[in-house]
Amino acid sequence: MESSNAALLEEYGMSHSEALRNEIVLKNLGLVRACALSLRNTFIKYGDVDDVVNEGVIALMDAIESFDPTKGAKFETYASLKIRGAIIDYVRRQDWVPRPVRKFARDLDKANSILYNQYNRAPTNAELAEYLGMSEDKLLKGMADASNTVTLSFEELLYEDNFEGSPSADEGSDSRLLRQELREVTAKAIASLKEKERQVITLYYYKSMKYSDIAKVIGVSESRVCQINTKAMLALKAALEPYIKGSSPEKEEQS
């Protein structure tokens, strides 16, 4: 599709024909649907898929207008980042999540980050519950309820990094090294997850499966899948955030 897009985009850059733009949109509707599908667990209980796809199409049209082939990035890469960002923004704007769930998710994220840095590892549920002053049962229920919110927060972190740092021909060596380091940190963080956490993350991101379908595959309840997903997302975010935000203690020591 890339070569087809390249020719059409080059022609559109000269003509700005509405008919040609619509043709490019039609050729890339699958990309919009794929982005919406990959994020559906963040909105499926609250939002309409068609509304989310419409937001993605608007972002695709914007990508067609703003894409600069001289930067060296593939159109599909550039457009998918624009589309995912637009969907994340749309879901966040809808404010579907009840206030107590949002507050719990913020408190949980903060507690996980503090304990992760303190122990240099993902904290256990018992450690999180003690820090938050609640029983493990209450913690687990909250983790199940907050799964979508925690996932969206993690997606925002990834989107912020990837969109601002899209591959380009003039990317400096420092940026390339940082991107390589981030990939290595990501791989290490995923490898450090427990087996079921890795399994849920794999089915969620690489198979684009719903929580209910993941539950059937791994033989647990949907609520348990949400708990596992929340724990995995928190661990990955705590591991990646210092690198994405450029505040890694290791970097500071080396500077």
Coordinates of C-alpha atoms in Angstrom, one line a residue:
M1 CA 0.0 0.0 0.0
E2 CA 2.9 2.3 0.7
S3 CA 4.0 2.7 -2.9
S4 CA 0.4 3.3 -4.0
N5 CA 0.0 5.9 -1.3
A6 CA 3.2 7.6 -2.2
A7 CA 2.1 8.1 -5.8
L8 CA -1.3 9.3 -4.9
L9 CA 0.1 11.6 -2.2
E10 CA 2.6 13.1 -4.6
E11 CA -0.2 13.8 -7.1
Y12 CA -2.4 15.2 -4.4
G13 CA 0.4 17.5 -3.2
M14 CA 0.3 19.1 -6.7
S15 CA -3.4 19.1 -7.4
H16 CA -5.2 19.1 -4.0
S17 CA -8.0 17.4 -5.7
E18 CA -10.9 16.5 -3.3
A19 CA -11.6 13.4 -5.4
L20 CA -8.0 12.3 -5.0
R21 CA -8.0 13.0 -1.3
N22 CA -11.2 10.9 -1.0
E23 CA -9.5 8.1 -2.9
I24 CA -6.5 8.1 -0.5
V25 CA -9.0 8.0 2.5
L26 CA -10.8 5.0 1.0
K27 CA -7.5 3.2 0.5
N28 CA -6.5 3.7 4.1
L29 CA -9.8 3.0 5.9
G30 CA -8.4 -0.3 7.0
L31 CA -5.7 1.6 8.9
V32 CA -8.4 3.6 10.7
R33 CA -10.3 0.5 11.6
A34 CA -7.1 -1.3 12.8
C35 CA -6.3 1.7 15.1
A36 CA -9.8 1.8 16.5
L37 CA -9.7 -2.0 17.0
S38 CA -6.4 -1.9 18.9
L39 CA -7.9 0.7 21.3
R40 CA -11.4 -0.7 21.6
N41 CA -11.0 -2.0 25.1
T42 CA -10.6 1.6 26.3
F43 CA -14.1 2.6 24.9
I44 CA -16.1 -0.5 24.1
K45 CA -18.2 -0.4 27.3
Y46 CA -19.0 3.3 26.8
G47 CA -18.7 4.5 23.3
D48 CA -19.9 3.7 19.8
V49 CA -17.4 2.2 17.4
D50 CA -18.7 4.2 14.5
D51 CA -18.1 7.5 16.4
V52 CA -14.5 6.4 17.1
V53 CA -13.9 5.4 13.5
N54 CA -15.3 8.8 12.4
E55 CA -12.7 10.6 14.6
G56 CA -10.1 8.4 13.0
V57 CA -11.2 9.3 9.5
I58 CA -11.0 13.0 10.4
A59 CA -7.4 12.5 11.7
L60 CA -6.6 10.5 8.5
M61 CA -7.7 13.5 6.4
D62 CA -5.6 15.8 8.4
A63 CA -2.6 13.4 8.0
I64 CA -3.1 13.6 4.2
E65 CA -2.9 17.4 4.3
S66 CA 0.1 17.7 6.7
F67 CA 2.2 14.7 5.6
D68 CA 5.7 15.7 4.4
P69 CA 7.5 12.9 2.5
T70 CA 10.8 14.8 2.8
K71 CA 10.9 13.9 6.5
G72 CA 11.6 10.3 5.7
A73 CA 8.7 8.7 7.6
K74 CA 6.2 6.3 5.9
F75 CA 2.7 7.7 5.4
E76 CA 1.2 4.7 7.2
T77 CA 3.4 5.3 10.2
Y78 CA 2.7 9.0 10.3
A79 CA -1.1 8.5 9.7
S80 CA -1.5 5.7 12.3
L81 CA 0.1 7.9 15.0
K82 CA -2.2 10.8 14.1
I83 CA -5.2 8.5 14.1
R84 CA -4.3 6.8 17.4
G85 CA -3.7 10.2 19.0
A86 CA -7.1 11.5 17.8
I87 CA -8.9 8.4 19.1
I88 CA -7.2 8.7 22.5
D89 CA -8.1 12.4 22.7
Y90 CA -11.7 11.6 21.7
V91 CA -12.0 8.9 24.4
R92 CA -10.5 11.2 27.0
R93 CA -12.9 14.1 26.1
Q94 CA -16.0 11.9 26.5
D95 CA -15.3 11.6 30.3
W96 CA -17.2 8.3 30.4
V97 CA -15.4 7.0 33.5
P98 CA -17.0 7.7 36.9
R99 CA -15.1 10.2 39.1
P100 CA -14.3 7.7 41.9
V101 CA -12.8 5.3 39.3
R102 CA -10.7 8.1 37.9
K103 CA -9.5 9.1 41.4
F104 CA -8.6 5.5 42.3
A105 CA -6.7 5.1 39.0
R106 CA -4.7 8.3 39.7
D107 CA -4.0 7.2 43.3
L108 CA -3.0 3.7 42.1
D109 CA -0.7 5.1 39.4
K110 CA 1.0 7.3 41.9
A111 CA 1.4 4.6 44.5
N112 CA 2.8 2.2 41.9
S113 CA 5.3 4.7 40.6
I114 CA 6.5 5.5 44.1
L115 CA 6.9 1.9 45.2
Y116 CA 8.4 0.9 41.8
N117 CA 11.2 3.5 42.4
Q118 CA 11.5 2.5 46.0
Y119 CA 11.9 -1.3 45.3
N120 CA 13.3 -1.0 41.8
R121 CA 10.6 -3.5 40.7
A122 CA 6.9 -3.8 40.3
P123 CA 5.3 -3.7 43.8
T124 CA 3.1 -6.6 44.9
N125 CA -0.6 -6.3 45.4
A126 CA -0.1 -6.5 49.2
E127 CA 2.4 -3.6 49.0
L128 CA 0.1 -1.5 46.9
A129 CA -2.9 -2.3 49.3
E130 CA -0.8 -1.4 52.3
Y131 CA 0.4 1.9 50.8
L132 CA -3.1 2.9 49.8
G133 CA -4.5 1.8 53.2
M134 CA -7.1 -0.7 51.9
S135 CA -7.6 -4.4 51.8
E136 CA -6.3 -6.5 48.9
D137 CA -9.9 -7.4 47.9
K138 CA -10.8 -3.7 47.6
L139 CA -7.6 -3.1 45.7
L140 CA -8.4 -5.9 43.2
K141 CA -11.9 -4.7 42.7
G142 CA -10.6 -1.2 42.0
M143 CA -8.0 -2.5 39.6
A144 CA -10.7 -4.3 37.6
D145 CA -12.8 -1.2 37.5
A146 CA -9.9 1.1 36.5
S147 CA -8.4 -1.1 33.8
N148 CA -9.7 1.1 30.9
T149 CA -8.5 4.3 32.6
V150 CA -5.0 2.9 33.4
T151 CA -4.7 1.6 29.8
L152 CA -5.7 4.9 28.4
S153 CA -3.1 6.6 30.6
F154 CA -0.4 4.3 29.2
E155 CA -1.6 4.8 25.7
E156 CA -1.3 8.6 26.2
L157 CA 2.3 8.2 27.4
L158 CA 3.2 6.1 24.3
Y159 CA 1.4 8.5 21.9
E160 CA 3.1 11.5 23.4
D161 CA 6.5 9.9 22.7
N162 CA 5.8 8.3 19.4
F163 CA 4.0 11.2 17.7
E164 CA 6.4 13.9 18.8
G165 CA 9.4 11.6 17.8
S166 CA 8.1 10.3 14.4
P167 CA 11.0 8.8 12.3
S168 CA 12.5 11.4 10.0
A169 CA 15.4 11.7 7.7
D170 CA 17.0 14.4 9.8
E171 CA 16.7 12.6 13.1
G172 CA 19.9 13.1 15.1
S173 CA 22.1 10.3 16.4
D174 CA 21.2 11.2 20.0
S175 CA 17.5 10.7 19.2
R176 CA 18.2 7.4 17.4
L177 CA 20.2 6.2 20.4
L178 CA 17.4 7.3 22.8
R179 CA 14.8 5.5 20.7
Q180 CA 16.9 2.3 20.6
E181 CA 17.4 2.5 24.4
L182 CA 13.6 2.9 24.8
R183 CA 13.0 -0.2 22.7
E184 CA 15.5 -2.1 24.9
V185 CA 13.9 -0.9 28.1
T186 CA 10.4 -1.8 26.7
A187 CA 11.6 -5.3 25.9
K188 CA 13.2 -5.7 29.3
A189 CA 10.0 -4.4 31.0
I190 CA 7.8 -6.8 29.1
A191 CA 10.2 -9.7 29.9
S192 CA 10.0 -8.9 33.6
L193 CA 6.2 -9.3 33.6
K194 CA 4.6 -12.4 35.1
E195 CA 3.6 -15.0 32.5
K196 CA -0.1 -14.2 32.6
E197 CA 0.6 -10.5 32.4
R198 CA 2.7 -11.0 29.3
Q199 CA 0.0 -13.3 27.9
V200 CA -2.7 -10.6 28.4
I201 CA -0.5 -7.9 26.9
T202 CA 0.2 -10.0 23.9
L203 CA -3.4 -10.9 23.2
Y204 CA -4.5 -7.3 23.9
Y205 CA -1.9 -5.5 21.6
Y206 CA -0.9 -8.1 19.0
K207 CA -4.2 -10.0 18.6
S208 CA -6.5 -6.9 19.4
M209 CA -8.7 -9.1 21.5
K210 CA -11.5 -8.0 23.9
Y211 CA -11.2 -8.6 27.6
S212 CA -14.0 -11.2 27.4
D213 CA -12.2 -13.1 24.7
I214 CA -8.9 -13.0 26.5
A215 CA -10.6 -14.4 29.6
K216 CA -11.8 -17.5 27.6
V217 CA -8.3 -18.0 26.2
I218 CA -6.4 -18.0 29.5
G219 CA -9.2 -19.5 31.5
V220 CA -10.1 -16.8 34.0
S221 CA -12.9 -14.3 34.6
E222 CA -13.1 -11.1 32.6
S223 CA -12.7 -9.2 35.9
R224 CA -9.5 -11.1 36.5
V225 CA -8.2 -10.2 33.0
C226 CA -8.9 -6.5 33.8
Q227 CA -6.9 -6.8 37.1
I228 CA -4.0 -8.5 35.3
N229 CA -4.1 -5.9 32.5
T230 CA -4.0 -3.1 35.0
K231 CA -1.1 -4.5 36.9
A232 CA 0.9 -5.1 33.6
M233 CA 0.1 -1.6 32.4
L234 CA 1.2 0.0 35.6
A235 CA 4.5 -1.9 35.6
L236 CA 5.2 -1.0 31.9
K237 CA 4.4 2.7 32.5
A238 CA 6.6 2.9 35.6
A239 CA 9.5 1.3 33.7
L240 CA 9.1 3.4 30.5
E241 CA 8.0 6.8 31.9
P242 CA 11.5 8.0 33.0
Y243 CA 12.9 7.3 29.5
I244 CA 10.0 8.8 27.6
K245 CA 10.0 11.9 29.8
G246 CA 13.8 12.2 29.8
S247 CA 14.1 12.0 33.6
S248 CA 15.9 8.7 34.0
P249 CA 18.1 8.7 37.1
E250 CA 20.7 6.7 35.1
K251 CA 20.8 9.4 32.5
E252 CA 21.3 12.1 35.2
E253 CA 24.2 10.2 36.7
Q254 CA 25.8 9.8 33.3
S255 CA 25.4 13.4 32.4

